[in-house]
PDB file of C-alpha atoms in Angstrom:
ATOM      1  CA  MET A   1     104.976  70.120  91.969  1.00 61.00           C
ATOM      2  CA  THR A   2     101.094  68.731  90.788  1.00 65.00           C
ATOM      3  CA  MET A   3     101.100  67.155  87.623  1.00 82.00           C
ATOM      4  CA  ASP A   4      97.843  68.110  87.446  1.00 92.00           C
ATOM      5  CA  PRO A   5      97.566  70.573  84.204  1.00 96.00           C
ATOM      6  CA  LEU A   6      94.649  72.337  85.329  1.00 95.00           C
ATOM      7  CA  VAL A   7      96.167  73.193  88.828  1.00 95.00           C
ATOM      8  CA  LEU A   8      99.243  74.255  87.032  1.00 97.00           C
ATOM      9  CA  LEU A   9      97.586  76.809  84.197  1.00 97.00           C
ATOM     10  CA  THR A  10      96.413  78.659  87.433  1.00 97.00           C
ATOM     11  CA  ASP A  11     100.093  78.635  88.497  1.00 97.00           C
ATOM     12  CA  VAL A  12     100.784  80.250  84.871  1.00 98.00           C
ATOM     13  CA  ASP A  13      98.240  82.381  85.695  1.00 98.00           C
ATOM     14  CA  ARG A  14      99.862  83.819  88.317  1.00 98.00           C
ATOM     15  CA  ALA A  15     103.508  83.573  86.586  1.00 98.00           C
ATOM     16  CA  THR A  16     102.401  85.543  83.803  1.00 98.00           C
ATOM     17  CA  GLU A  17     100.794  87.973  86.235  1.00 98.00           C
ATOM     18  CA  GLU A  18     104.344  88.563  88.460  1.00 98.00           C
ATOM     19  CA  LEU A  19     106.305  88.978  84.903  1.00 98.00           C
ATOM     20  CA  LEU A  20     103.809  91.557  83.911  1.00 98.00           C
ATOM     21  CA  ARG A  21     104.290  93.707  87.074  1.00 96.00           C
ATOM     22  CA  THR A  22     108.189  93.425  87.509  1.00 95.00           C
ATOM     23  CA  ALA A  23     108.107  94.824  83.471  1.00 95.00           C
ATOM     24  CA  ALA A  24     106.208  97.142  84.243  1.00 94.00           C
ATOM     25  CA  ASP A  25     107.856  99.366  86.465  1.00 89.00           C
ATOM     26  CA  LEU A  26     110.689  99.518  83.189  1.00 91.00           C
ATOM     27  CA  ASP A  27     111.733 102.228  81.592  1.00 91.00           C
ATOM     28  CA  PRO A  28     110.202 101.886  77.892  1.00 90.00           C
ATOM     29  CA  ALA A  29     114.435 102.733  76.783  1.00 90.00           C
ATOM     30  CA  ALA A  30     114.618  98.858  78.587  1.00 92.00           C
ATOM     31  CA  VAL A  31     113.736  97.045  75.987  1.00 95.00           C
ATOM     32  CA  GLY A  32     117.339  97.443  74.516  1.00 96.00           C
ATOM     33  CA  ARG A  33     119.185  96.764  76.909  1.00 96.00           C
ATOM     34  CA  PRO A  34     121.109  93.705  77.334  1.00 96.00           C
ATOM     35  CA  SER A  35     119.390  90.648  79.481  1.00 97.00           C
ATOM     36  CA  LEU A  36     120.816  88.010  80.974  1.00 96.00           C
ATOM     37  CA  LEU A  37     120.941  86.241  77.985  1.00 96.00           C
ATOM     38  CA  PRO A  38     123.887  86.311  75.538  1.00 94.00           C
ATOM     39  CA  ASP A  39     122.868  88.444  72.720  1.00 95.00           C
ATOM     40  CA  TRP A  40     119.355  89.131  73.568  1.00 97.00           C
ATOM     41  CA  THR A  41     118.158  92.033  74.958  1.00 97.00           C
ATOM     42  CA  VAL A  42     115.388  92.519  77.693  1.00 97.00           C
ATOM     43  CA  GLY A  43     113.173  93.320  74.369  1.00 97.00           C
ATOM     44  CA  HIS A  44     114.169  89.818  73.009  1.00 98.00           C
ATOM     45  CA  VAL A  45     113.349  88.606  76.262  1.00 98.00           C
ATOM     46  CA  LEU A  46     109.996  89.896  76.255  1.00 98.00           C
ATOM     47  CA  THR A  47     109.125  88.557  72.582  1.00 98.00           C
ATOM     48  CA  HIS A  48     109.613  85.221  72.996  1.00 98.00           C
ATOM     49  CA  VAL A  49     107.681  85.246  76.507  1.00 98.00           C
ATOM     50  CA  ALA A  50     104.614  86.197  73.682  1.00 98.00           C
ATOM     51  CA  ARG A  51     105.408  84.027  71.160  1.00 98.00           C
ATOM     52  CA  ASN A  52     106.515  80.725  73.438  1.00 98.00           C
ATOM     53  CA  ALA A  53     102.451  80.879  74.816  1.00 98.00           C
ATOM     54  CA  ASP A  54     101.500  81.270  70.855  1.00 98.00           C
ATOM     55  CA  ALA A  55     103.769  77.934  70.471  1.00 98.00           C
ATOM     56  CA  LEU A  56     102.004  75.685  73.206  1.00 98.00           C
ATOM     57  CA  THR A  57      98.898  77.121  72.411  1.00 98.00           C
ATOM     58  CA  ASN A  58      99.219  75.612  68.731  1.00 98.00           C
ATOM     59  CA  LEU A  59     100.009  72.030  70.476  1.00 98.00           C
ATOM     60  CA  LEU A  60      97.246  72.499  72.665  1.00 98.00           C
ATOM     61  CA  THR A  61      94.919  72.929  69.758  1.00 98.00           C
ATOM     62  CA  TRP A  62      96.608  70.105  68.019  1.00 98.00           C
ATOM     63  CA  ALA A  63      95.702  67.740  71.089  1.00 98.00           C
ATOM     64  CA  ARG A  64      92.390  69.416  71.195  1.00 98.00           C
ATOM     65  CA  THR A  65      91.201  69.122  67.770  1.00 98.00           C
ATOM     66  CA  GLY A  66      93.701  65.884  66.078  1.00 97.00           C
ATOM     67  CA  VAL A  67      94.958  68.156  63.691  1.00 98.00           C
ATOM     68  CA  GLU A  68      98.567  68.903  63.299  1.00 97.00           C
ATOM     69  CA  THR A  69      99.653  72.275  64.444  1.00 97.00           C
ATOM     70  CA  PRO A  70     103.542  72.291  65.005  1.00 97.00           C
ATOM     71  CA  PRO A  71     104.382  75.008  67.921  1.00 97.00           C
ATOM     72  CA  TYR A  72     106.034  77.039  64.524  1.00 96.00           C
ATOM     73  CA  ALA A  73     106.205  77.431  61.454  1.00 93.00           C
ATOM     74  CA  SER A  74     110.628  76.102  61.082  1.00 93.00           C
ATOM     75  CA  ALA A  75     113.183  76.731  63.715  1.00 92.00           C
ATOM     76  CA  GLU A  76     113.709  79.634  61.077  1.00 95.00           C
ATOM     77  CA  ALA A  77     110.223  81.325  61.417  1.00 95.00           C
ATOM     78  CA  ARG A  78     111.198  81.145  65.447  1.00 95.00           C
ATOM     79  CA  GLU A  79     114.394  83.285  65.649  1.00 95.00           C
ATOM     80  CA  ALA A  80     112.927  86.159  62.792  1.00 96.00           C
ATOM     81  CA  GLY A  81     109.559  86.605  65.141  1.00 95.00           C
ATOM     82  CA  ILE A  82     111.868  87.355  68.364  1.00 97.00           C
ATOM     83  CA  GLN A  83     114.312  89.474  66.328  1.00 96.00           C
ATOM     84  CA  GLU A  84     111.493  91.471  64.750  1.00 96.00           C
ATOM     85  CA  GLY A  85     109.595  91.813  67.432  1.00 97.00           C
ATOM     86  CA  ALA A  86     112.260  92.442  69.588  1.00 97.00           C
ATOM     87  CA  GLY A  87     112.685  96.459  69.146  1.00 96.00           C
ATOM     88  CA  ARG A  88     108.992  96.988  69.640  1.00 96.00           C
ATOM     89  CA  PRO A  89     107.632  99.665  72.323  1.00 96.00           C
ATOM     90  CA  LEU A  90     107.539  98.331  75.685  1.00 96.00           C
ATOM     91  CA  ARG A  91     103.816  99.219  76.056  1.00 96.00           C
ATOM     92  CA  GLU A  92     103.440  97.311  73.058  1.00 97.00           C
ATOM     93  CA  GLN A  93     105.588  93.964  73.960  1.00 97.00           C
ATOM     94  CA  LEU A  94     103.702  94.036  77.181  1.00 97.00           C
ATOM     95  CA  ASP A  95     100.420  94.203  75.557  1.00 98.00           C
ATOM     96  CA  ASP A  96     101.283  91.517  73.529  1.00 98.00           C
ATOM     97  CA  ILE A  97     102.474  89.009  76.219  1.00 98.00           C
ATOM     98  CA  ARG A  98      99.122  89.547  77.685  1.00 98.00           C
ATOM     99  CA  ALA A  99      97.009  88.767  74.172  1.00 98.00           C
ATOM    100  CA  ALA A 100      99.859  85.801  73.896  1.00 98.00           C
ATOM    101  CA  HIS A 101      98.437  84.226  77.666  1.00 98.00           C
ATOM    102  CA  ASP A 102      95.051  85.204  77.200  1.00 98.00           C
ATOM    103  CA  ARG A 103      94.875  82.741  73.712  1.00 98.00           C
ATOM    104  CA  PHE A 104      96.866  80.447  75.972  1.00 98.00           C
ATOM    105  CA  ALA A 105      94.567  80.321  78.667  1.00 98.00           C
ATOM    106  CA  ASP A 106      91.617  79.751  76.615  1.00 98.00           C
ATOM    107  CA  ALA A 107      93.346  77.017  74.522  1.00 98.00           C
ATOM    108  CA  GLY A 108      93.503  75.235  77.798  1.00 98.00           C
ATOM    109  CA  ALA A 109      90.426  75.800  79.567  1.00 97.00           C
ATOM    110  CA  ALA A 110      88.989  74.165  75.964  1.00 98.00           C
ATOM    111  CA  MET A 111      90.540  71.053  76.249  1.00 98.00           C
ATOM    112  CA  PRO A 112      88.353  67.948  77.688  1.00 97.00           C
ATOM    113  CA  ALA A 113      89.817  65.935  80.185  1.00 96.00           C
ATOM    114  CA  GLU A 114      90.525  63.191  77.379  1.00 97.00           C
ATOM    115  CA  ALA A 115      93.108  65.444  74.819  1.00 98.00           C
ATOM    116  CA  TRP A 116      95.679  65.766  77.753  1.00 98.00           C
ATOM    117  CA  ALA A 117      96.573  62.351  76.770  1.00 97.00           C
ATOM    118  CA  PHE A 118      97.138  63.413  73.640  1.00 98.00           C
ATOM    119  CA  PHE A 119     100.757  62.656  72.692  1.00 98.00           C
ATOM    120  CA  LEU A 120     102.330  65.647  70.854  1.00 98.00           C
ATOM    121  CA  PRO A 121     105.921  64.537  68.916  1.00 97.00           C
ATOM    122  CA  PRO A 122     107.489  68.188  68.935  1.00 96.00           C
ATOM    123  CA  ILE A 123     107.595  67.835  72.752  1.00 95.00           C
ATOM    124  CA  ASN A 124     108.153  64.101  73.305  1.00 95.00           C
ATOM    125  CA  GLN A 125     105.235  63.817  75.652  1.00 95.00           C
ATOM    126  CA  SER A 126     101.719  64.175  76.111  1.00 97.00           C
ATOM    127  CA  ALA A 127      99.826  67.452  75.848  1.00 98.00           C
ATOM    128  CA  ALA A 128      99.706  67.599  80.387  1.00 97.00           C
ATOM    129  CA  ALA A 129     103.282  68.656  79.625  1.00 97.00           C
ATOM    130  CA  VAL A 130     102.385  72.075  78.172  1.00 98.00           C
ATOM    131  CA  PRO A 131     101.223  73.531  81.209  1.00 98.00           C
ATOM    132  CA  TRP A 132     104.331  73.175  83.728  1.00 97.00           C
ATOM    133  CA  ALA A 133     106.028  74.095  79.593  1.00 97.00           C
ATOM    134  CA  ARG A 134     104.773  76.882  79.795  1.00 98.00           C
ATOM    135  CA  LEU A 135     105.221  77.779  83.976  1.00 98.00           C
ATOM    136  CA  ARG A 136     109.221  76.641  83.255  1.00 98.00           C
ATOM    137  CA  GLU A 137     109.621  79.384  80.368  1.00 98.00           C
ATOM    138  CA  VAL A 138     107.368  82.257  81.927  1.00 98.00           C
ATOM    139  CA  SER A 139     108.967  81.950  85.425  1.00 98.00           C
ATOM    140  CA  VAL A 140     112.895  81.256  83.850  1.00 98.00           C
ATOM    141  CA  HIS A 141     112.892  84.252  81.647  1.00 98.00           C
ATOM    142  CA  HIS A 142     111.227  86.081  83.941  1.00 98.00           C
ATOM    143  CA  VAL A 143     115.004  86.121  86.096  1.00 98.00           C
ATOM    144  CA  ASP A 144     116.785  86.324  82.416  1.00 97.00           C
ATOM    145  CA  LEU A 145     114.794  89.978  82.585  1.00 96.00           C
ATOM    146  CA  GLY A 146     117.884  91.017  84.827  1.00 94.00           C
ATOM    147  CA  LEU A 147     115.328  93.180  87.147  1.00 92.00           C
ATOM    148  CA  SER A 148     113.868  92.482  91.122  1.00 92.00           C
ATOM    149  CA  TYR A 149     112.773  88.676  90.397  1.00 96.00           C
ATOM    150  CA  THR A 150     115.578  86.092  90.740  1.00 97.00           C
ATOM    151  CA  PRO A 151     115.766  82.271  90.945  1.00 98.00           C
ATOM    152  CA  ALA A 152     115.012  83.069  95.318  1.00 97.00           C
ATOM    153  CA  ASP A 153     111.662  84.533  94.163  1.00 97.00           C
ATOM    154  CA  TRP A 154     110.809  80.200  92.532  1.00 97.00           C
ATOM    155  CA  SER A 155     108.583  78.601  94.982  1.00 95.00           C
ATOM    156  CA  ASP A 156     110.386  75.182  96.253  1.00 93.00           C
ATOM    157  CA  ALA A 157     108.177  73.301  94.241  1.00 94.00           C
ATOM    158  CA  PHE A 158     108.951  74.844  91.062  1.00 97.00           C
ATOM    159  CA  ALA A 159     112.611  74.676  91.754  1.00 97.00           C
ATOM    160  CA  LEU A 160     112.588  71.111  92.875  1.00 95.00           C
ATOM    161  CA  ARG A 161     110.732  70.103  89.648  1.00 96.00           C
ATOM    162  CA  LEU A 162     113.114  71.962  87.749  1.00 97.00           C
ATOM    163  CA  LEU A 163     116.191  70.711  89.370  1.00 96.00           C
ATOM    164  CA  ARG A 164     114.894  66.924  88.204  1.00 94.00           C
ATOM    165  CA  GLU A 165     113.975  67.794  85.330  1.00 94.00           C
ATOM    166  CA  ILE A 166     117.496  69.020  84.189  1.00 94.00           C
ATOM    167  CA  VAL A 167     118.995  66.623  85.918  1.00 93.00           C
ATOM    168  CA  SER A 168     116.460  63.900  84.326  1.00 90.00           C
ATOM    169  CA  GLU A 169     118.200  65.469  80.971  1.00 87.00           C
ATOM    170  CA  ALA A 170     121.802  65.758  81.975  1.00 85.00           C
ATOM    171  CA  VAL A 171     121.653  61.974  81.611  1.00 73.00           C
ATOM    172  CA  SER A 172     122.083  62.003  78.325  1.00 67.00           C
ATOM    173  CA  ALA A 173     123.598  65.054  77.377  1.00 69.00           C
ATOM    174  CA  GLY A 174     127.158  64.657  78.407  1.00 75.00           C
ATOM    175  CA  TRP A 175     127.182  66.186  81.693  1.00 85.00           C
ATOM    176  CA  PRO A 176     129.942  65.849  84.159  1.00 87.00           C
ATOM    177  CA  ALA A 177     129.346  63.345  86.663  1.00 90.00           C
ATOM    178  CA  MET A 178     128.119  65.143  89.967  1.00 93.00           C
ATOM    179  CA  GLU A 179     125.895  64.240  93.036  1.00 94.00           C
ATOM    180  CA  LEU A 180     123.874  66.792  94.049  1.00 96.00           C
ATOM    181  CA  ARG A 181     122.287  66.953  97.558  1.00 96.00           C
ATOM    182  CA  PRO A 182     119.394  69.490  98.008  1.00 96.00           C
ATOM    183  CA  TYR A 183     119.484  70.505 101.429  1.00 94.00           C
ATOM    184  CA  GLY A 184     116.046  69.245 102.925  1.00 89.00           C
ATOM    185  CA  ILE A 185     116.112  66.259 100.366  1.00 89.00           C
ATOM    186  CA  GLU A 186     116.296  62.664 101.506  1.00 86.00           C
ATOM    187  CA  HIS A 187     117.584  61.250  98.221  1.00 88.00           C
ATOM    188  CA  ALA A 188     120.737  62.596  96.322  1.00 92.00           C
ATOM    189  CA  LEU A 189     119.818  63.475  92.782  1.00 93.00           C
ATOM    190  CA  THR A 190     122.672  62.150  90.422  1.00 92.00           C
ATOM    191  CA  ILE A 191     124.312  63.044  87.318  1.00 91.00           C
ATOM    192  CA  GLY A 192     126.645  60.640  85.208  1.00 86.00           C
ATOM    193  CA  SER A 193     128.549  57.884  86.478  1.00 81.00           C
ATOM    194  CA  ALA A 194     131.951  58.167  87.884  1.00 79.00           C
ATOM    195  CA  ASP A 195     134.331  56.520  91.413  1.00 83.00           C
ATOM    196  CA  ASN A 196     133.756  59.002  93.334  1.00 87.00           C
ATOM    197  CA  PRO A 197     132.117  61.854  92.326  1.00 89.00           C
ATOM    198  CA  PRO A 198     131.991  65.731  93.398  1.00 93.00           C
ATOM    199  CA  VAL A 199     129.317  65.975  96.168  1.00 95.00           C
ATOM    200  CA  ILE A 200     127.400  69.350  95.296  1.00 96.00           C
ATOM    201  CA  GLY A 201     125.248  70.343  98.027  1.00 96.00           C
ATOM    202  CA  GLY A 202     122.897  73.692  98.436  1.00 97.00           C
ATOM    203  CA  PRO A 203     119.259  75.096  98.355  1.00 97.00           C
ATOM    204  CA  THR A 204     117.673  73.644  95.806  1.00 97.00           C
ATOM    205  CA  LYS A 205     117.067  77.132  94.327  1.00 98.00           C
ATOM    206  CA  SER A 206     120.167  77.678  93.908  1.00 97.00           C
ATOM    207  CA  LEU A 207     121.101  74.171  92.433  1.00 97.00           C
ATOM    208  CA  ALA A 208     118.259  74.642  89.975  1.00 97.00           C
ATOM    209  CA  ALA A 209     119.188  78.130  89.290  1.00 97.00           C
ATOM    210  CA  TRP A 210     123.280  77.199  88.527  1.00 96.00           C
ATOM    211  CA  LEU A 211     122.460  74.308  86.787  1.00 95.00           C
ATOM    212  CA  ALA A 212     119.746  76.101  85.267  1.00 95.00           C
ATOM    213  CA  GLY A 213     122.291  78.620  83.929  1.00 94.00           C
ATOM    214  CA  ARG A 214     121.218  81.384  86.130  1.00 96.00           C
ATOM    215  CA  ALA A 215     123.201  81.480  89.026  1.00 95.00           C
ATOM    216  CA  ASP A 216     127.063  81.150  89.984  1.00 94.00           C
ATOM    217  CA  GLY A 217     126.803  78.693  92.506  1.00 95.00           C
ATOM    218  CA  ALA A 218     128.240  81.092  94.594  1.00 94.00           C
ATOM    219  CA  ASP A 219     126.578  79.795  97.676  1.00 95.00           C
ATOM    220  CA  LEU A 220     126.511  76.252  96.925  1.00 96.00           C
ATOM    221  CA  THR A 221     129.168  73.908  98.276  1.00 95.00           C
ATOM    222  CA  VAL A 222     131.718  70.867  96.995  1.00 95.00           C
ATOM    223  CA  SER A 223     133.170  67.603  98.618  1.00 93.00           C
ATOM    224  CA  PRO A 224     135.983  67.065  98.387  1.00 89.00           C
ATOM    225  CA  ASP A 225     136.883  70.450  98.477  1.00 84.00           C
ATOM    226  CA  GLY A 226     137.469  71.848  94.903  1.00 84.00           C
ATOM    227  CA  GLU A 227     135.563  73.989  92.058  1.00 87.00           C
ATOM    228  CA  LEU A 228     132.071  73.689  91.193  1.00 91.00           C
ATOM    229  CA  PRO A 229     132.058  71.264  87.884  1.00 88.00           C
ATOM    230  CA  GLU A 230     130.809  73.024  84.374  1.00 86.00           C
ATOM    231  CA  PRO A 231     127.057  72.635  83.620  1.00 85.00           C
ATOM    232  CA  ALA A 232     126.730  71.805  80.482  1.00 80.00           C
ATOM    233  CA  ARG A 233     124.341  74.480  78.541  1.00 81.00           C
ATOM    234  CA  TRP A 234     120.692  74.260  79.414  1.00 81.00           C
ATOM    235  CA  LYS A 235     117.667  75.903  77.540  1.00 72.00           C
TER     236      LYS A 235
END
């Protein structure tokens, strides 16, 4: 998948519209139903998607202006915002996501070329990483709604980048050692260091979804025969 932030902003537009179409078909009462995330309702997921857009808009504003603009006032404020917004009517939730996305898109469009290189301490990366962060949030939490959209709907490019990102983070996060062999990818991806780690094979989308905690790995293979390792909890 491209690293070009301007191209990724277009991908974010498309992913957001896909999520809004899925959510628009919900029964209005569905906001109170459990999502696929522990202890979160559909309303929690929808509210988080909106507030995440605002948080990342803050980071783009910081990069553009040089004025420190944290994504959230505090961890407590982040949590409170999600809890307070979770029970709102469905129409209000969808309007909120659309408005928050428009603010994010406007912030992206306002970025001069040099601002994309601005280093942002909260994400320990340059501003060029922000559009990917937003695309990841929208696409993964779309799955968390527990509706018609699943990891099978991710693009191959998105799934591969997500898989590589999880693997790079897992190396320093105490995950069990394993070797991943996505179908059609020449080089294996390795987590941890061990003699003869289990080799996990399968479609890239399935591997990414399993490591992200969005699938049970039932369609993956393990060699030598045995049970799948237990991935650590991801975001």
